[in-house]
Coordinates of C-alpha atoms in Angstrom, one line a residue:
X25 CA 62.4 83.7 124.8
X26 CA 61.5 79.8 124.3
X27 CA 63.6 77.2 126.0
X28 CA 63.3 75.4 122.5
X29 CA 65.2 78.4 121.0
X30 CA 68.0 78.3 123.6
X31 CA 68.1 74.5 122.2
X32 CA 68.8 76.7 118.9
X33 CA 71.3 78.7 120.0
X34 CA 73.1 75.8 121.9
X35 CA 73.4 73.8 118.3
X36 CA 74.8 77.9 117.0
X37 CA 77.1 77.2 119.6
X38 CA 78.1 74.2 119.4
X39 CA 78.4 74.3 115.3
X40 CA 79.8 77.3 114.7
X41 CA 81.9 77.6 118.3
X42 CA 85.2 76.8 116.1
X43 CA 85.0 79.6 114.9
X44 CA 84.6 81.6 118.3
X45 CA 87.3 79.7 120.1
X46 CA 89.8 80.3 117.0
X47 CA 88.9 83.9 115.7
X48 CA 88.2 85.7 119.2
X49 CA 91.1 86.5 121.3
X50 CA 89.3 87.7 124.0
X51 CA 86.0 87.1 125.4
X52 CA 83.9 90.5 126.4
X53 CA 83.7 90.6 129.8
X54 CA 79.9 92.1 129.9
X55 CA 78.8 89.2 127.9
X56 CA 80.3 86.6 130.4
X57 CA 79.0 89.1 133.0
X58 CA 75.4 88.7 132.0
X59 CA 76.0 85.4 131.3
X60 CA 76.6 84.5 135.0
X61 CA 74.6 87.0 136.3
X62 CA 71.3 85.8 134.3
X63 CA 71.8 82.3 135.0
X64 CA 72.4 82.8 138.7
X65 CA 69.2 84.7 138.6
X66 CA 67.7 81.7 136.8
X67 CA 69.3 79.0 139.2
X68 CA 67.6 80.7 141.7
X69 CA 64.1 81.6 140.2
X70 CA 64.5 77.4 139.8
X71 CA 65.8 76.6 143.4
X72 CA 61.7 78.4 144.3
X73 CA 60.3 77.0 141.8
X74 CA 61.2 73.2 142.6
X75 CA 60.9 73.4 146.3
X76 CA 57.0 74.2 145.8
X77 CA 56.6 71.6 143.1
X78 CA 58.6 68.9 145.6
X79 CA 55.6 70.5 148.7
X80 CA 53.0 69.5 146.4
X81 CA 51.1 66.4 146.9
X82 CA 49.4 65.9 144.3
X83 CA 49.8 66.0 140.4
X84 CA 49.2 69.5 138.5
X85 CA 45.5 69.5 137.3
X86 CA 45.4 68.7 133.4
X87 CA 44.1 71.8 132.4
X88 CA 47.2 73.6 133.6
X89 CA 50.0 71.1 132.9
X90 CA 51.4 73.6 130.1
X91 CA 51.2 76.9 131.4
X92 CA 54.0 79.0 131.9
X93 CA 54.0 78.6 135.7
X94 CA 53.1 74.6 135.7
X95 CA 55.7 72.0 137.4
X96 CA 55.8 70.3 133.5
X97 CA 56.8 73.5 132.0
X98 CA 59.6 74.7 135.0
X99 CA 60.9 70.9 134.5
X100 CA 61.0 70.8 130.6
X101 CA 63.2 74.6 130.7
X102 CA 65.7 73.0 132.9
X103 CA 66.3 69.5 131.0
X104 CA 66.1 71.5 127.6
X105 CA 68.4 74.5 129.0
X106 CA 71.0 72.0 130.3
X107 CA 72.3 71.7 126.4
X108 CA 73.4 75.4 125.8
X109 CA 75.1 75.2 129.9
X110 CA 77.3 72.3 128.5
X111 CA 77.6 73.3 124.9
X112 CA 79.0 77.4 126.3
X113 CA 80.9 76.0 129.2
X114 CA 82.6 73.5 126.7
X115 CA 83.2 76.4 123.9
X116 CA 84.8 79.0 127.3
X117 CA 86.9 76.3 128.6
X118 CA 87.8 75.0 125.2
X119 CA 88.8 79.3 123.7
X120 CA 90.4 79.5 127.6
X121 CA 92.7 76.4 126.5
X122 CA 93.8 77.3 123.2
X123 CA 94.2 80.9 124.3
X124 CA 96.6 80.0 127.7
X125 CA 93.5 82.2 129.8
X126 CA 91.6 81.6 132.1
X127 CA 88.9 84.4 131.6
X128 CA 85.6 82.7 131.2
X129 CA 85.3 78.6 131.5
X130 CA 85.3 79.2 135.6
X131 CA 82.2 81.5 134.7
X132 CA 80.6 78.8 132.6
X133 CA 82.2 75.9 134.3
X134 CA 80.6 77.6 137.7
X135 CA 77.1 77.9 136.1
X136 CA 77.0 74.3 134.6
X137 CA 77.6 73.2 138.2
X138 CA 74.2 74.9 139.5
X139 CA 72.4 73.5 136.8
X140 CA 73.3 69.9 137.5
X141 CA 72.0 70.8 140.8
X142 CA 69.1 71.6 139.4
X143 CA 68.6 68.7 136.9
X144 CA 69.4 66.4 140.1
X145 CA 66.2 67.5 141.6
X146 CA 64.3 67.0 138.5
X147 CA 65.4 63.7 138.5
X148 CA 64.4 63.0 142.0
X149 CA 61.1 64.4 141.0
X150 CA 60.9 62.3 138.0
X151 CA 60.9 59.2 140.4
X152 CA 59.4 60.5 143.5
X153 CA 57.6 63.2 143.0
X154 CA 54.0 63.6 143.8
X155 CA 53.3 66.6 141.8
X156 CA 54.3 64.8 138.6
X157 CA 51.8 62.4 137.5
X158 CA 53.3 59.0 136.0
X159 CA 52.3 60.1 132.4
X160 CA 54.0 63.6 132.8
X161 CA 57.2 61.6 134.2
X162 CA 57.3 59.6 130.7
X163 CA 57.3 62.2 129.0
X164 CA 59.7 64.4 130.8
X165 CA 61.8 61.8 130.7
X166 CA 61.6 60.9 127.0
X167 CA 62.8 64.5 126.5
X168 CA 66.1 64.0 129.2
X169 CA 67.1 61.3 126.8
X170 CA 66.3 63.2 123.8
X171 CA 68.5 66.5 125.2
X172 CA 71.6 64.5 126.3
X173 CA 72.0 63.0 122.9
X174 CA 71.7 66.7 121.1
X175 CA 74.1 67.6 123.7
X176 CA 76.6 64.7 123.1
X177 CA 76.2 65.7 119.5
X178 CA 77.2 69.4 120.0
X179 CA 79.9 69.0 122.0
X180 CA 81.3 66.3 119.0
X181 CA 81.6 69.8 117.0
X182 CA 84.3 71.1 119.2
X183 CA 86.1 67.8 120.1
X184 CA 88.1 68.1 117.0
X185 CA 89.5 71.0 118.3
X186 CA 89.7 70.6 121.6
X187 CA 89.0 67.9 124.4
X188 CA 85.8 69.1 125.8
X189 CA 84.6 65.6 126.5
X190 CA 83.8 66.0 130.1
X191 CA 81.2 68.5 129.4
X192 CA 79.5 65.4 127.9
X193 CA 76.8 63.7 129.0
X194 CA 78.7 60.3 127.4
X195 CA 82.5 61.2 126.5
X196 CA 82.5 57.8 124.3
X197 CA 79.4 59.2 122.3
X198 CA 80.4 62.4 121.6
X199 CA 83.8 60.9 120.6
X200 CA 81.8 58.7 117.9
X201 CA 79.6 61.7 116.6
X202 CA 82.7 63.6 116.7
X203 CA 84.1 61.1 114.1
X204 CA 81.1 60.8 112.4
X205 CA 80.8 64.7 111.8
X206 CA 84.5 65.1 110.7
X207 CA 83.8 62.3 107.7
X208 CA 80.8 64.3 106.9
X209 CA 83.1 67.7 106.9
X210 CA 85.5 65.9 104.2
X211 CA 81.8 65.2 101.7
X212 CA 81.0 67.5 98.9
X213 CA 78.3 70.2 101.0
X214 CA 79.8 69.1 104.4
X215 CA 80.6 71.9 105.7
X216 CA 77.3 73.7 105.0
X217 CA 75.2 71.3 107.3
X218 CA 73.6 74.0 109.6
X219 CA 70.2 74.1 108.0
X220 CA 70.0 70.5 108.2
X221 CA 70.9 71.0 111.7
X222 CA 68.7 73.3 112.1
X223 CA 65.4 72.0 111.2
X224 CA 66.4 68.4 112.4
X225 CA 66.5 70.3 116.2
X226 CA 63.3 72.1 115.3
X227 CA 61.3 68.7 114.4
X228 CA 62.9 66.9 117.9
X229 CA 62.3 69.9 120.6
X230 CA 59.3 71.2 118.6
X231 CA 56.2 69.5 119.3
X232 CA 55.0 68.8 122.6
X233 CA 56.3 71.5 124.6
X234 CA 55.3 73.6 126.9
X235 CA 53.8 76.9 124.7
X236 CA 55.1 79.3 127.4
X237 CA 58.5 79.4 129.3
X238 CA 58.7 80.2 133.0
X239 CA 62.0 82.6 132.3
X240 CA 61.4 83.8 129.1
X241 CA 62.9 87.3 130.3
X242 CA 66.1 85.7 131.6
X243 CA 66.4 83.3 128.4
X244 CA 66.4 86.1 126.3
X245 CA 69.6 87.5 128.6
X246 CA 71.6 84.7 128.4
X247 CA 71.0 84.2 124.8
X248 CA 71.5 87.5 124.1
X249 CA 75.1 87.4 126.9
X250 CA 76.0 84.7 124.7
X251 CA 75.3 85.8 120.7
X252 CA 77.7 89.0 122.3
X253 CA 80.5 86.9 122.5
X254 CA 81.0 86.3 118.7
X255 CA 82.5 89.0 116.1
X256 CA 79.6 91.5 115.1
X257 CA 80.7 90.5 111.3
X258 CA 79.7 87.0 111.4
X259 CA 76.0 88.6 111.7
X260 CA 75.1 89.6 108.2
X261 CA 72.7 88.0 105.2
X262 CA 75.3 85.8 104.0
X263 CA 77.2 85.5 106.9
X264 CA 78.1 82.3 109.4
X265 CA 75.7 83.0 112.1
X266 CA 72.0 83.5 110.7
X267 CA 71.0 87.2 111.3
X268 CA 67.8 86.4 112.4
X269 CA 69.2 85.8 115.9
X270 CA 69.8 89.5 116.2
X271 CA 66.2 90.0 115.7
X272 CA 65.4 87.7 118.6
X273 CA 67.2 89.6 121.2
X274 CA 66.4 93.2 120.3
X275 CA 64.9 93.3 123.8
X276 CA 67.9 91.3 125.8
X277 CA 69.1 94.5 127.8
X278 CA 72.9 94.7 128.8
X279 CA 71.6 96.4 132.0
X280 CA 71.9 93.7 134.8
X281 CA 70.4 96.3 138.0
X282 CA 67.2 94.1 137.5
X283 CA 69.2 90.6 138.2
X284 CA 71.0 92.1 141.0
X285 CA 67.9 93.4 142.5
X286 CA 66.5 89.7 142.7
X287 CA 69.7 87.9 144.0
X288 CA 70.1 90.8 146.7
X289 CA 66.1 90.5 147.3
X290 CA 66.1 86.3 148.2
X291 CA 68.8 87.1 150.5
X292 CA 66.7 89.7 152.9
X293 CA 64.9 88.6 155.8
X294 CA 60.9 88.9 154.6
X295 CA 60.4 91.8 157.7
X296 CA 63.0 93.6 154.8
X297 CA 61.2 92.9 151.5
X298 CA 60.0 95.9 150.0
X299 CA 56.1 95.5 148.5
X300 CA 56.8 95.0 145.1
X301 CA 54.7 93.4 142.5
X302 CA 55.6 89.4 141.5
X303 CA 58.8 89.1 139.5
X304 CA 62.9 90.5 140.3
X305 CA 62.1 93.6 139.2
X306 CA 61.4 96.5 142.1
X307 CA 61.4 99.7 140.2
X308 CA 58.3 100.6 138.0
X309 CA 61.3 102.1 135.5
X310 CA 62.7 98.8 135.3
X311 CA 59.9 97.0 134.3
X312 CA 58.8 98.7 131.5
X313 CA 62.2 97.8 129.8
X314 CA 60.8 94.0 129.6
X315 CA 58.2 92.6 127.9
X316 CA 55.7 89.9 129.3
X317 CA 57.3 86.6 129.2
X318 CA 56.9 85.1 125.7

């Protein structure tokens, strides 16, 4: 799965998350599972990833600067994946609130907090970094801006709610779209906005992209650890939530043995390491449940 489509999801999320946080009294604890245990695999696959790029001294050749593999593309996932991290940790903490638990938002909360680790280093990349060439760092950056203001947007969904505005990257800008968005509610067609949404998002994380993502497999389980965490019934051809989102994660396996296997595997001495082939995966079984990264 895309990074752009997890942009997707986080504007499902953060639109119809109301909905989530009002009509689901309890959270499924495999979905919140996976959630944690994908994204910790991710954090991780990120923490490797970035410690090369920062060893590198010198920029990416052109030819590669959009493969799946290439510093632009690892960089680009993290900044665009930072808007569904926010957007679910605001919707947990905010269905936690209402509901007087505390089941999930630590999960999500806990998550979020790796991934500002991780968009740190970007950052740090984005100003120092040899391996990213001062026309890449424009551009990178360009897109930073562009995902906190989607992000500030979403999270203006679920401020009428509840106060999420910490999960902001501006609490006084998601306040004002906030405002904005529940004046638009009150217009004739308000309330059916999510197609506009829709292909608004499409048009601003579209183009210019990296055509493959690093972590497509692990995408694919976090979207898929998410979409489980809303009422099967809100999935049909008229309903809230467009069906074509169960298509996308046919594939997104509840079977997390893979995950662990990574996490246990960057925490043995390299004498330990069995011979495996490149990826988290150590069983031959196990690998023929995924596809290649899309």
């Amino acid at each position: 799965m895309h990074a752009r489509e997890l942009v997707e999801l986080a504007a499902l999320a953060g639109v119809h998350g109301p909905l989530l946080i009002r009509d689901t009294p309890r959270i499924s604890d495999s979905g919140i599972e996976q959630y944690w245990t994908a994204s910790k695999c991710r954090l991780d696959r990120w923490g490797r990833a970035l410690k090369q790029i920062s060893s590198s001294e010198e920029p990416c050749p052109k030819r590669t600067i959009k493969a799946a593999g290439s510093p632009r593309a690892v960089l680009e996932e993290i900044l665009t994946g930072e808007i569904l991290t926010r957007v679910w940790a605001a919707v947990t903490c905010a269905h936690d609130g209402i509901h007087g638990a505390d089941q999930v938002g630590p999960v999500a909360r806990s998550v979020l907090i790796g991934h500002l680790e991780a968009r740190h280093r970007v950052l740090t990349l984005l100003v120092h970094g040899p391996a990213i060439g001062a026309e890449e760092a424009v551009l990178l950056n360009h897109l930073r801006r562009r995902a906190e203001r989607w992000t500030d947007m979403l999270i203006g969904y679920l401020l009428g709610l509840y106060d999420v505005s910490e999960f902001a990257i501006d609490p006084d800008r998601a306040r004002d779209f906030s405002e904005d968005l529940s004046y638009q509610s009150r217009l004739p067609g308000g309330r059916h906005a999510w197609p506009l949404v829709e292909t608004s998002l499409r048009a601003a994380f579209g183009p210019g992209l990296s055509p493959l993502s690093p972590n497509a497999d692990l995408n694919a389980k976090i979207a898929g650890s998410v979409l489980s965490c809303f009422q099967p019934e809100l999935f049909d051809a008229t309903g809230v939530l467009p069906s074509a989102w169960l298509v996308r994660i046919t594939n997104a396996t509840n079977d997390a043995a893979g995950m662990i296997d990574e996490l246990l595997e960057a925490d043995r001495p390299p004498k330990h390491r069995p011979s495996a082939p490149s990826g988290f995966l150590t069983s031959a079984d196990r690998r023929s449940r995924f596809g290649p990264a899309e």
